[in-house]
CSV table of N, CA and C in Angstrom, one decimal:
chain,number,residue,atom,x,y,z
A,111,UNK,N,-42.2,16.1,3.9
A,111,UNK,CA,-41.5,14.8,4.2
A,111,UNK,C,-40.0,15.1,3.9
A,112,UNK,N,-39.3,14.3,5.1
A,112,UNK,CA,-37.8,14.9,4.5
A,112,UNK,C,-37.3,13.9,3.3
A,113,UNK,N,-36.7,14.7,2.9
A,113,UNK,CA,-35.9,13.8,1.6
A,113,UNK,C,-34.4,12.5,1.9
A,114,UNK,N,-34.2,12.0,1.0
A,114,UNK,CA,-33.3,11.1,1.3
A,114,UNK,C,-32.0,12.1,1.0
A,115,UNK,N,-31.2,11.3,1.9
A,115,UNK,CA,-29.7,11.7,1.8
A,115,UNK,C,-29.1,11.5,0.4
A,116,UNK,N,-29.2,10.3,0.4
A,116,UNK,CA,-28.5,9.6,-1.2
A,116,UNK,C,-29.2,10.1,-2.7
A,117,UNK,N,-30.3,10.1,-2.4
A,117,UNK,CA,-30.9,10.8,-3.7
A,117,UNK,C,-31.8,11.9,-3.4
A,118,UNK,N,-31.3,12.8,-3.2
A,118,UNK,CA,-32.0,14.2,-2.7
A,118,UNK,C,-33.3,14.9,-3.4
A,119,UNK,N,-33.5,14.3,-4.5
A,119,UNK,CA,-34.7,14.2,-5.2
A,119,UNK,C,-35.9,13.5,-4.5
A,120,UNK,N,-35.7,12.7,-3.8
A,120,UNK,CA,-36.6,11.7,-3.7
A,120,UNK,C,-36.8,12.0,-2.3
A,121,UNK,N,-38.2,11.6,-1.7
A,121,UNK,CA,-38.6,11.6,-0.5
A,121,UNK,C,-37.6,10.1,0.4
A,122,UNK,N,-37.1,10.2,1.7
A,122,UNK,CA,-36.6,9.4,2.2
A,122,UNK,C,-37.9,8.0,2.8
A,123,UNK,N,-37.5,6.9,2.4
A,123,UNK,CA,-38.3,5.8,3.1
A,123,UNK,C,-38.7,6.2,4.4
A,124,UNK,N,-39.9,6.0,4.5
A,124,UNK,CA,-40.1,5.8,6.2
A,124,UNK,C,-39.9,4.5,6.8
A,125,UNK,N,-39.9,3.7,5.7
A,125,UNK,CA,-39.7,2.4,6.9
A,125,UNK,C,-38.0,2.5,7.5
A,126,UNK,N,-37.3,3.4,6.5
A,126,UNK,CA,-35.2,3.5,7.1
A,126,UNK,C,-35.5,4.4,8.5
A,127,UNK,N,-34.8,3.7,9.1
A,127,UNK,CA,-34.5,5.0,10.4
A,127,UNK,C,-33.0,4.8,10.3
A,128,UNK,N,-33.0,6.2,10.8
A,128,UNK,CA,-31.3,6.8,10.5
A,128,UNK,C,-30.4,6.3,11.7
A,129,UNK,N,-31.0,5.3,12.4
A,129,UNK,CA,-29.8,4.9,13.8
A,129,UNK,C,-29.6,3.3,12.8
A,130,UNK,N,-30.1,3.2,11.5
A,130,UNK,CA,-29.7,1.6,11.4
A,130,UNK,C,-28.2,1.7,10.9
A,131,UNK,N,-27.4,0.5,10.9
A,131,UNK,CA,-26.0,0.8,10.4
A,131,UNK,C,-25.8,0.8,9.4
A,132,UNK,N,-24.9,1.4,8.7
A,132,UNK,CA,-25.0,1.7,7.1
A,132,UNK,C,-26.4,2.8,6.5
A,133,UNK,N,-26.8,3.7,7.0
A,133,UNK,CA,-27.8,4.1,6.6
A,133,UNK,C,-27.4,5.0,5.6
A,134,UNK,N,-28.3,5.4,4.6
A,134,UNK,CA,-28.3,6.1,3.8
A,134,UNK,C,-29.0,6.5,3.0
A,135,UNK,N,-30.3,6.4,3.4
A,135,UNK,CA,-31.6,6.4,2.7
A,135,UNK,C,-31.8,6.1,1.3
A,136,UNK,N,-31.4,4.7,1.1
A,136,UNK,CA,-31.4,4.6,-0.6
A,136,UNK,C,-32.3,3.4,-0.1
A,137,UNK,N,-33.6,3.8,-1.1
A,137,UNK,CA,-34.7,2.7,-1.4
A,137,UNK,C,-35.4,3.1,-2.2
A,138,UNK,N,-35.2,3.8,-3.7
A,138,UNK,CA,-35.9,3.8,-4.6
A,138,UNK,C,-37.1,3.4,-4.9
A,139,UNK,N,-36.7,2.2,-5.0
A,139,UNK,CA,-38.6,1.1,-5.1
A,139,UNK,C,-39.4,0.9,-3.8
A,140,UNK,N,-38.9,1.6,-2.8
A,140,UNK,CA,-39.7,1.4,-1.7
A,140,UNK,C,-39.9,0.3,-1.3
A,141,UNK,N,-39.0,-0.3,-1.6
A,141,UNK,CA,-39.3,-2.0,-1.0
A,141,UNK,C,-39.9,-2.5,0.6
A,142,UNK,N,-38.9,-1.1,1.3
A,142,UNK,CA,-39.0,-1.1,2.6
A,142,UNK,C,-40.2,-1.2,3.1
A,143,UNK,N,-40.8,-0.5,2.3
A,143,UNK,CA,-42.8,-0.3,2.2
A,143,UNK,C,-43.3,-2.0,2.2
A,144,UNK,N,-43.1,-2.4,1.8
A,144,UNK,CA,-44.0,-4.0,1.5
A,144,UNK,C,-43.0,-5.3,2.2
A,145,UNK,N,-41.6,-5.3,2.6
A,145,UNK,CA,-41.0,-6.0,2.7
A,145,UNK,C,-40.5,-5.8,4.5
A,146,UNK,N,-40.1,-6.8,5.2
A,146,UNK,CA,-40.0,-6.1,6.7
A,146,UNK,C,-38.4,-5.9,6.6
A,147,UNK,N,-38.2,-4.5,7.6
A,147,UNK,CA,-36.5,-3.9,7.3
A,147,UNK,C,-35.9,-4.6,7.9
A,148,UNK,N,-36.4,-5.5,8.3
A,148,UNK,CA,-35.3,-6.5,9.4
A,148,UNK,C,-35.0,-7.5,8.7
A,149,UNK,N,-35.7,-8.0,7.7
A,149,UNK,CA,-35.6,-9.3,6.9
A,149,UNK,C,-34.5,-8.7,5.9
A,150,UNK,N,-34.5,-7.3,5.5
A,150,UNK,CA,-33.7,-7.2,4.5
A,150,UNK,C,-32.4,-6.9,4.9
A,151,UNK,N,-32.3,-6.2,6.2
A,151,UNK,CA,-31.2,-5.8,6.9
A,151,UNK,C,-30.0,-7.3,6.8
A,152,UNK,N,-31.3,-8.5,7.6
A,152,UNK,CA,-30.7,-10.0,7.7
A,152,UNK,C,-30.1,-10.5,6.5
A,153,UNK,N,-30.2,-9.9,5.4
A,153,UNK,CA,-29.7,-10.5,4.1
A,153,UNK,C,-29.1,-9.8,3.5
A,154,UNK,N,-29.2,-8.3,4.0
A,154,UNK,CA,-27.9,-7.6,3.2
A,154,UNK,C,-26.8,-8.0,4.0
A,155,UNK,N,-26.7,-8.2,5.2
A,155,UNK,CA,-25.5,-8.5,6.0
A,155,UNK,C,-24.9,-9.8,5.8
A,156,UNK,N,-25.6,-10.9,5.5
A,156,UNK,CA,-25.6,-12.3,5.0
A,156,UNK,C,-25.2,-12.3,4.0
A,157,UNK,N,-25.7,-11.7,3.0
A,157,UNK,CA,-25.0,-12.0,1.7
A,157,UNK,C,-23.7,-11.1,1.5
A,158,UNK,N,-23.4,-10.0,2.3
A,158,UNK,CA,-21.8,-8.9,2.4
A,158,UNK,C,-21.0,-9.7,3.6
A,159,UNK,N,-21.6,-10.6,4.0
A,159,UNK,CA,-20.5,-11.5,4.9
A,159,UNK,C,-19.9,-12.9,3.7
A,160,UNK,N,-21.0,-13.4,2.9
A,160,UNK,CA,-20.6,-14.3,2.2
A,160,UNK,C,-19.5,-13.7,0.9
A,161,UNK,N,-19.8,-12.8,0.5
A,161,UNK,CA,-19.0,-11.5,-0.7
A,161,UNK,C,-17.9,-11.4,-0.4
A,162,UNK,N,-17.6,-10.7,1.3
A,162,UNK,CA,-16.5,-10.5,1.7
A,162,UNK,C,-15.7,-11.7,1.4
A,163,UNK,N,-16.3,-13.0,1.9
A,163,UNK,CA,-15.4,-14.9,2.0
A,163,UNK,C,-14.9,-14.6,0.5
A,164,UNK,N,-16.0,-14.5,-0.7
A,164,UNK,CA,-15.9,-14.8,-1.9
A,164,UNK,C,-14.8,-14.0,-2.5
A,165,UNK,N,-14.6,-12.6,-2.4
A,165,UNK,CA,-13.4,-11.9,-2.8
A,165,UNK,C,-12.2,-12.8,-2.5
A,166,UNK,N,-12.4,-12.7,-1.1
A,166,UNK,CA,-11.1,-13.1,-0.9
A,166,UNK,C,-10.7,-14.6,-1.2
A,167,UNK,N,-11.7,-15.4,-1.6
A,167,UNK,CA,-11.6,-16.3,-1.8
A,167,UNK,C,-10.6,-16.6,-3.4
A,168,UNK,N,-11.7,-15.5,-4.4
A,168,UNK,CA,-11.1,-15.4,-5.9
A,168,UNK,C,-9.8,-14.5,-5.7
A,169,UNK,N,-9.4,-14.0,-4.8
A,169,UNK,CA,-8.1,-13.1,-4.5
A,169,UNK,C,-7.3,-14.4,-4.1
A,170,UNK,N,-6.8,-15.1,-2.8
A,170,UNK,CA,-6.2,-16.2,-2.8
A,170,UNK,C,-5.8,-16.7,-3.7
A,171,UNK,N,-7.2,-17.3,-4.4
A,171,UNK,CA,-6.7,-18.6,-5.5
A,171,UNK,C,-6.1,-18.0,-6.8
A,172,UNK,N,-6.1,-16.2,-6.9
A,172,UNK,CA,-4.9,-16.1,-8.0
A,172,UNK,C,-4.2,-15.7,-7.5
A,173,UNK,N,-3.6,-16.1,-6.3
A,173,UNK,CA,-2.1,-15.7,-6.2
A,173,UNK,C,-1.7,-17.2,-5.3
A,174,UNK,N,-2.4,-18.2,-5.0
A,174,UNK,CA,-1.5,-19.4,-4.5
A,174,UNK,C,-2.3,-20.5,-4.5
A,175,UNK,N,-2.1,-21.4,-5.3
A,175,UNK,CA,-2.5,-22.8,-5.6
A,175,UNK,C,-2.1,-23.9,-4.3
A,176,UNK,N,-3.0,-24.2,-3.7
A,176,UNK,CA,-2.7,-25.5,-2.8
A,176,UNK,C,-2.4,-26.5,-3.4
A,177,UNK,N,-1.5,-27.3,-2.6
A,177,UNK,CA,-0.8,-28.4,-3.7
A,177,UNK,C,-1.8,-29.4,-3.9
A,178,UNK,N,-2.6,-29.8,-3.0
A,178,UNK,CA,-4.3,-30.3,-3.3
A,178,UNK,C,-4.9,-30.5,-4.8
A,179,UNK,N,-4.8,-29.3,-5.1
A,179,UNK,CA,-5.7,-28.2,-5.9
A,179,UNK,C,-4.6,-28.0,-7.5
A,180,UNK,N,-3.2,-28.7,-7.7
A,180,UNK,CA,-2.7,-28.5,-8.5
A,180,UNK,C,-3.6,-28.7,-9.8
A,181,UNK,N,-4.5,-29.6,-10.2
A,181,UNK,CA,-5.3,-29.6,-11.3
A,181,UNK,C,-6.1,-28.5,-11.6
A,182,UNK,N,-6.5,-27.8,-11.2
A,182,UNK,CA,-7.6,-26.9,-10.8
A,182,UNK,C,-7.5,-26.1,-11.8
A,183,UNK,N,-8.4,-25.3,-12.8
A,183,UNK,CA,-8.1,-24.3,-14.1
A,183,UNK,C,-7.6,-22.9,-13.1
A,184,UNK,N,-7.3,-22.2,-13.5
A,184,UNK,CA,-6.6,-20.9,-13.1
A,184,UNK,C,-7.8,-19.8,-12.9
A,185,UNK,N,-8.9,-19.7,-13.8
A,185,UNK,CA,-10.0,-18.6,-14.2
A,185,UNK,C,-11.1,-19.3,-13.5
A,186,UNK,N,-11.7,-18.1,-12.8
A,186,UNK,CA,-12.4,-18.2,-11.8
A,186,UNK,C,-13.7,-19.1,-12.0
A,187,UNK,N,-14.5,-18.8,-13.3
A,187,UNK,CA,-15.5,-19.5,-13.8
A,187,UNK,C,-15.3,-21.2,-14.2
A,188,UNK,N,-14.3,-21.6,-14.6
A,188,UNK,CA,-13.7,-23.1,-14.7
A,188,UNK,C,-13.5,-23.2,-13.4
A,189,UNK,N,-12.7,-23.0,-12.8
A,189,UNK,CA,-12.4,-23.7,-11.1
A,189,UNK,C,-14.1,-23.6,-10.7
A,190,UNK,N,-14.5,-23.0,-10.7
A,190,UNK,CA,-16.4,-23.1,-10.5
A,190,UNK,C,-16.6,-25.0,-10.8
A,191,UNK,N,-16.7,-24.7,-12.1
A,191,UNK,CA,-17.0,-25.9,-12.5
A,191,UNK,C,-16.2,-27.4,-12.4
A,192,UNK,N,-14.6,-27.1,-12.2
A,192,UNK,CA,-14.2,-28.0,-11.7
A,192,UNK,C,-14.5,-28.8,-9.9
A,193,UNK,N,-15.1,-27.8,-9.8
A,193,UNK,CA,-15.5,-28.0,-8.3
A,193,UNK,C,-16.7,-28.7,-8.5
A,194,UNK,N,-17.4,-28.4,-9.4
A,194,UNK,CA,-18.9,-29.2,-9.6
A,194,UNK,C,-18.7,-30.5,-10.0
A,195,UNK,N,-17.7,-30.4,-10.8
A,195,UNK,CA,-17.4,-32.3,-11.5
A,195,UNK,C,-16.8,-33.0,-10.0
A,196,UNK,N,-15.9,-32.6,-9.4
A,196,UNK,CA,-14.6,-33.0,-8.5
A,196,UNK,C,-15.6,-32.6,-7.2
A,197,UNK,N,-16.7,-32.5,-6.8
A,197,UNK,CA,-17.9,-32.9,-5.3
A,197,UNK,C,-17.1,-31.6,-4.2
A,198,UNK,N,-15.6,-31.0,-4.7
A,198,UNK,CA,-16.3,-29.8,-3.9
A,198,UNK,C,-17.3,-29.1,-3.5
A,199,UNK,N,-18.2,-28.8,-4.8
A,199,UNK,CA,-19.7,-27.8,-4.6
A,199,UNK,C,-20.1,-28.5,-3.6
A,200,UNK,N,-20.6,-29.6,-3.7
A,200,UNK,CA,-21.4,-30.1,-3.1
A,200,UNK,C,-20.9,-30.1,-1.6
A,201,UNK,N,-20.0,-30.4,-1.3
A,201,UNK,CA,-19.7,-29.5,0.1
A,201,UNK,C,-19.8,-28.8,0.8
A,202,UNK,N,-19.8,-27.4,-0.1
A,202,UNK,CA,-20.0,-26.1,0.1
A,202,UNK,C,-20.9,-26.0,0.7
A,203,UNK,N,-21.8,-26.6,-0.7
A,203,UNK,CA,-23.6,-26.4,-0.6
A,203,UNK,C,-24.2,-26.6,0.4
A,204,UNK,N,-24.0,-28.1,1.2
A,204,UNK,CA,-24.1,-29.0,2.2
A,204,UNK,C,-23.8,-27.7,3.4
A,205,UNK,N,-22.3,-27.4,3.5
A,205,UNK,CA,-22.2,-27.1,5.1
A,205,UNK,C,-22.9,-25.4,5.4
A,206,UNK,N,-23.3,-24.5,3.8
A,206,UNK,CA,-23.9,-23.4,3.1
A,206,UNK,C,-25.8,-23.8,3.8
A,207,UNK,N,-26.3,-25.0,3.7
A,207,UNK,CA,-27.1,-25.3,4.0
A,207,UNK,C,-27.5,-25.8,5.5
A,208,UNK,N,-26.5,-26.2,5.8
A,208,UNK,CA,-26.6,-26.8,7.5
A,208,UNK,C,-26.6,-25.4,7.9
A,209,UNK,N,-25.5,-24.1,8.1
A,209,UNK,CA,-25.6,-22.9,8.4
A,209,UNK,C,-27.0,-22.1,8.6
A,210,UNK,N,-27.8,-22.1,7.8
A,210,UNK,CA,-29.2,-21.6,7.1
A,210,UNK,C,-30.0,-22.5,8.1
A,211,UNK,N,-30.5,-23.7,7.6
A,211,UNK,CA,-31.2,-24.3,8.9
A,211,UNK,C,-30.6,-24.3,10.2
A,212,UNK,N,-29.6,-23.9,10.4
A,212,UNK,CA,-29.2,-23.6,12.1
A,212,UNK,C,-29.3,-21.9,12.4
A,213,UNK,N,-29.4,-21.2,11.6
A,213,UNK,CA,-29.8,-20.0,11.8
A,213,UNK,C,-31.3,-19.6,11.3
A,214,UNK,N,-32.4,-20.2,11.0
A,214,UNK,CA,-33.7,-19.6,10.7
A,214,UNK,C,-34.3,-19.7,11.7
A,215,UNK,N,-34.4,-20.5,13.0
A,215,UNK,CA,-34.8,-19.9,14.1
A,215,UNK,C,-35.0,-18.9,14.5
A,216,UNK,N,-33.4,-18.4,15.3
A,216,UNK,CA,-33.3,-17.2,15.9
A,216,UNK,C,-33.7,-16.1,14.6
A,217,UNK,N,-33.7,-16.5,12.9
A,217,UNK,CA,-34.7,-15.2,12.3
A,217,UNK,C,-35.7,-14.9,11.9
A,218,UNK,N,-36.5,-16.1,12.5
A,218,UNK,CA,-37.9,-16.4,12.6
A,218,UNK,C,-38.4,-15.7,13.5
A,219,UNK,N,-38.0,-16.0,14.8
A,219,UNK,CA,-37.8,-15.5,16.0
A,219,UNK,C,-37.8,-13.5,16.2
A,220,UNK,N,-36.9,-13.1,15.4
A,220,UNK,CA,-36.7,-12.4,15.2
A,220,UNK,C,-37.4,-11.3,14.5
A,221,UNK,N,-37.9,-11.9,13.7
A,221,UNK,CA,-39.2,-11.3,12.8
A,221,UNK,C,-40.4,-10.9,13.6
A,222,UNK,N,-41.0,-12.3,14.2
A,222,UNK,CA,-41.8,-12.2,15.1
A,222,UNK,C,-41.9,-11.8,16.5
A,223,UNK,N,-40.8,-11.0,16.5
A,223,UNK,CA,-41.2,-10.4,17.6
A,223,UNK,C,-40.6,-11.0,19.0
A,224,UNK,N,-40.4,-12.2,19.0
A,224,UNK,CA,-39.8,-13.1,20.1
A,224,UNK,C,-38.8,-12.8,21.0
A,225,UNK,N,-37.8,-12.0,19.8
A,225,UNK,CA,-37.0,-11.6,20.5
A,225,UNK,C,-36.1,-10.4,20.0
A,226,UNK,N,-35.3,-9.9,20.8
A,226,UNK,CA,-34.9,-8.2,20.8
A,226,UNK,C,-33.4,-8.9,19.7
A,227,UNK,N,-33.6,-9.1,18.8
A,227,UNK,CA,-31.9,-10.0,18.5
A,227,UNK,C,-32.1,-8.7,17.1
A,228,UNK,N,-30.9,-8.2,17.4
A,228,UNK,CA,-30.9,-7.4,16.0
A,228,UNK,C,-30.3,-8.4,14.7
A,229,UNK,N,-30.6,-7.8,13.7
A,229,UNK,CA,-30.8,-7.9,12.2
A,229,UNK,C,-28.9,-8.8,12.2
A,230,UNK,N,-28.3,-9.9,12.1
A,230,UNK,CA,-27.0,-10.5,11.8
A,230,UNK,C,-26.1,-10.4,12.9
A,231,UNK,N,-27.0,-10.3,14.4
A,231,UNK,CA,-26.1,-10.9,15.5
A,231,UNK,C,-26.4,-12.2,15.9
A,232,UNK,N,-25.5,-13.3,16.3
A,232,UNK,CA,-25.6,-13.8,16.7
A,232,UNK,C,-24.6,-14.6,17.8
A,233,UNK,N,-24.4,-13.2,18.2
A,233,UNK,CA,-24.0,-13.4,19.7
A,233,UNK,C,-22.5,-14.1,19.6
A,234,UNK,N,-22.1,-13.9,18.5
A,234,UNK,CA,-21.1,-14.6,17.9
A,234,UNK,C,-19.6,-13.6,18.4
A,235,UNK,N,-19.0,-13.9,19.7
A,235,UNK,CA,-17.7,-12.6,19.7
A,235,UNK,C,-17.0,-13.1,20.2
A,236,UNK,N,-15.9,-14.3,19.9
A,236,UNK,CA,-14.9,-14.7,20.4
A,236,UNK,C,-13.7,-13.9,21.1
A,237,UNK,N,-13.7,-12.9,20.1
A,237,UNK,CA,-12.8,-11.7,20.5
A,237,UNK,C,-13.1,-10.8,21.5
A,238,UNK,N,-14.3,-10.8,21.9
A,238,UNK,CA,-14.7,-9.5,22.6
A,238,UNK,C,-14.6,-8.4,22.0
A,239,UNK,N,-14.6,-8.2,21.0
A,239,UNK,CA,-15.0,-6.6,20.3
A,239,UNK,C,-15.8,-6.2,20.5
A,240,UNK,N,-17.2,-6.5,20.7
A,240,UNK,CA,-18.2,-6.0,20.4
A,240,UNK,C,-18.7,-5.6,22.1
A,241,UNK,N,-17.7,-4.9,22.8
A,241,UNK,CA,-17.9,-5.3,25.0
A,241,UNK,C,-18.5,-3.4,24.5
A,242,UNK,N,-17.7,-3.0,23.8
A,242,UNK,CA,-17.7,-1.3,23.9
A,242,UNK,C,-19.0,-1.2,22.9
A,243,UNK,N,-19.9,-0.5,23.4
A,243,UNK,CA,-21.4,0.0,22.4
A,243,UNK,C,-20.9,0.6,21.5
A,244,UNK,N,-19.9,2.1,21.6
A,244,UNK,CA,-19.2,2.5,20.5
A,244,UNK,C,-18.5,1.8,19.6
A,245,UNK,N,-17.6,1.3,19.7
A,245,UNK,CA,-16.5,0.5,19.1
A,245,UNK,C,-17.4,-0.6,18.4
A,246,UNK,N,-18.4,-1.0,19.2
A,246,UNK,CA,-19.6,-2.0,18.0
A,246,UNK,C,-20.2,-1.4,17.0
A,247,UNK,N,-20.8,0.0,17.4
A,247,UNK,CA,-21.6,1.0,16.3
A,247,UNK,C,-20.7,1.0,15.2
A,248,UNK,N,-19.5,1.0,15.4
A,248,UNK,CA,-18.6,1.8,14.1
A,248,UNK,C,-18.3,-0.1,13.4
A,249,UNK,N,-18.2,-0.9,14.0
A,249,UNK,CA,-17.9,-2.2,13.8
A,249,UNK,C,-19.2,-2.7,12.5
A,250,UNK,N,-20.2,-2.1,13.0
A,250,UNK,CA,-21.5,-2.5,12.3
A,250,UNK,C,-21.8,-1.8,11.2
A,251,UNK,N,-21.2,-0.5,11.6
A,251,UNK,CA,-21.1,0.6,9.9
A,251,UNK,C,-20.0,-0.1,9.4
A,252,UNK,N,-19.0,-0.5,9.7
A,252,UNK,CA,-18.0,-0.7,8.4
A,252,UNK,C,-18.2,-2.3,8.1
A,253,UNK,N,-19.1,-3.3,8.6
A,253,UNK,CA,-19.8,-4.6,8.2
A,253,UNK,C,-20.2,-4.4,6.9
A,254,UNK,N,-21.2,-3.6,7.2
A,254,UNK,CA,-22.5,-3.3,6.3
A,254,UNK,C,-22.0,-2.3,5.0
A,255,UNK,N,-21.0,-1.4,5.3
A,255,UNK,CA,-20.3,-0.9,3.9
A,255,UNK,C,-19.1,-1.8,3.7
A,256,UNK,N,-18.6,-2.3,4.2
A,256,UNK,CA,-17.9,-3.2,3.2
A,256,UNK,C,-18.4,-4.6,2.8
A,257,UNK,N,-19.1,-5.0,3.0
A,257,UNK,CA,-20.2,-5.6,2.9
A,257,UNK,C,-20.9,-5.5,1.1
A,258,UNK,N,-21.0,-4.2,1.6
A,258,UNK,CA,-21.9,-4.0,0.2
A,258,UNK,C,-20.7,-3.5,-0.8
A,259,UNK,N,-19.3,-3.2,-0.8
A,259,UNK,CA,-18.3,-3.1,-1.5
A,259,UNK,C,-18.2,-4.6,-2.1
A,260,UNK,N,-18.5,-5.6,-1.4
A,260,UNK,CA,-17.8,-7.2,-1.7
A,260,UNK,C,-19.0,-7.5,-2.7
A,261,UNK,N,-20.0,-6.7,-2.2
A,261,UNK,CA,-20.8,-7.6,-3.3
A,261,UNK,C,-20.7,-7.4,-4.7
A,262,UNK,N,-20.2,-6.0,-4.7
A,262,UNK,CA,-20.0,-5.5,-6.5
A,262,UNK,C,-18.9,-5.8,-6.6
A,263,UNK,N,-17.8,-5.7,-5.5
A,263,UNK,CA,-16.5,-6.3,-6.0
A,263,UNK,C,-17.1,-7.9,-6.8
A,264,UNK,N,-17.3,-8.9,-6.2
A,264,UNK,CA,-17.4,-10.4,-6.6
A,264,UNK,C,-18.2,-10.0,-7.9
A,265,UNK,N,-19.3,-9.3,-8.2
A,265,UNK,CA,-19.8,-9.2,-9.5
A,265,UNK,C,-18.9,-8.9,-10.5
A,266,UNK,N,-18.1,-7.8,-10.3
A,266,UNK,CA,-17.4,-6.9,-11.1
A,266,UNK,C,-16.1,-8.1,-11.6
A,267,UNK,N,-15.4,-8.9,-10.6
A,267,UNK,CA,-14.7,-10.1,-10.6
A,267,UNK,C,-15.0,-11.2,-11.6
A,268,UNK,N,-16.6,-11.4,-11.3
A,268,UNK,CA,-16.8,-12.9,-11.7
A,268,UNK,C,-17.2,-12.7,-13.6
A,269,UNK,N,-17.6,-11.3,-13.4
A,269,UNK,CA,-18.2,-10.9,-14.8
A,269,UNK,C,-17.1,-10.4,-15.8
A,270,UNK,N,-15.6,-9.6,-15.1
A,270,UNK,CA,-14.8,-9.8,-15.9
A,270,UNK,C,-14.0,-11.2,-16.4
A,271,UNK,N,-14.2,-11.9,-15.1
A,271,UNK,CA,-13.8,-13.2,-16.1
A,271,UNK,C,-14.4,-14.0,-17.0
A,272,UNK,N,-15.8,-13.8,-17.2
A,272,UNK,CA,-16.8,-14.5,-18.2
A,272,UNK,C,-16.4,-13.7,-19.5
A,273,UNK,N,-16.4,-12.1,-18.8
A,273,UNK,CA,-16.4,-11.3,-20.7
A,273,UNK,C,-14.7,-11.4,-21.1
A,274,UNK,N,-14.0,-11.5,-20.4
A,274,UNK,CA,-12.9,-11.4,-21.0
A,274,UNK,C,-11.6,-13.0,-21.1
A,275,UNK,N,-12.3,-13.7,-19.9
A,275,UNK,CA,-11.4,-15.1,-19.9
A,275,UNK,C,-10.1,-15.0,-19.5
A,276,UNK,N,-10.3,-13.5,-18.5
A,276,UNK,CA,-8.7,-14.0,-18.4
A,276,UNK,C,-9.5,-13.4,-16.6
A,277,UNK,N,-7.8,-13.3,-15.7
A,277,UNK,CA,-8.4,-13.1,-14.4
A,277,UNK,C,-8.2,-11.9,-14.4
């Protein structure tokens, strides 16, 4: 069996094939084994699209205050909560939730077979970027690794502001 790229010790998953984007044969627990790669594909890209928002979102708010928003605590974990008292969350949550039910179809769909729709398209290309197969391939590699850069960025973010209290 060939081995993985990322941990050269280890036998590579069979469920990874090396044409997916971002490949790198890291699956340890073999998740891939028990879990379908398309379902995980759908949520690693889902949640490195929402990471990516979220960076930038705690990047903005320390460097410019909407005049809206003058009450707002400065540290990322209070503005959290001031949002929860003051029904922004619930906003979020709301339009976070309408999104999800308007997209479990087409990943229902998708799971089962229905249809050829890969893993976090959804046909979504205002710009026309995505007209060139090449220029998409590399579009979908740097999705999926910056993607997964945002998500330990926003950890690494939210966690130094809990242990230390400052931004």
């Amino acid at each position: 069996m060939a081995k993985s790229p990322s941990v050269p010790f280890m036998d590579a998953p069979e469920a990874l094939s090396e044409d997916m984007p971002g490949y790198v044969g890291f699956d340890p627990m073999n998740l891939s084994a028990y879990i379908d790669i398309k379902w995980m594909q759908e949520a690693e890209i889902k949640h490195g699209r929402v990471c990516m928002l979220a960076i930038l979102g705690l990047v903005v708010a320390e460097l410019y205050t909407f005049p809206f928003y003058t009450g707002a605590p400065h540290l990322a974990i209070n503005r959290h909560n001031w949002g929860v008292e003051n029904g922004s969350m619930e906003q979020i949550l709301l339009w976070c939730s309408f999104f999800e039910i308007m997209t479990m179809p087409a990943v229902f769909q998708m799971l089962s077979g229905k249809s050829d729709r890969a893993p976090g398209d959804f046909c979504f290309d205002p710009l026309g970027l995505g007209k060139d197969p090449a220029k998409m391939a590399v579009f979908e590699v740097n999705e999926v690794k910056n993607g997964r850069l945002a998500m330990c960025a926003v950890s690494g973010a939210i966690n130094h502001a809990a242990i230390t209290n400052q931004t």
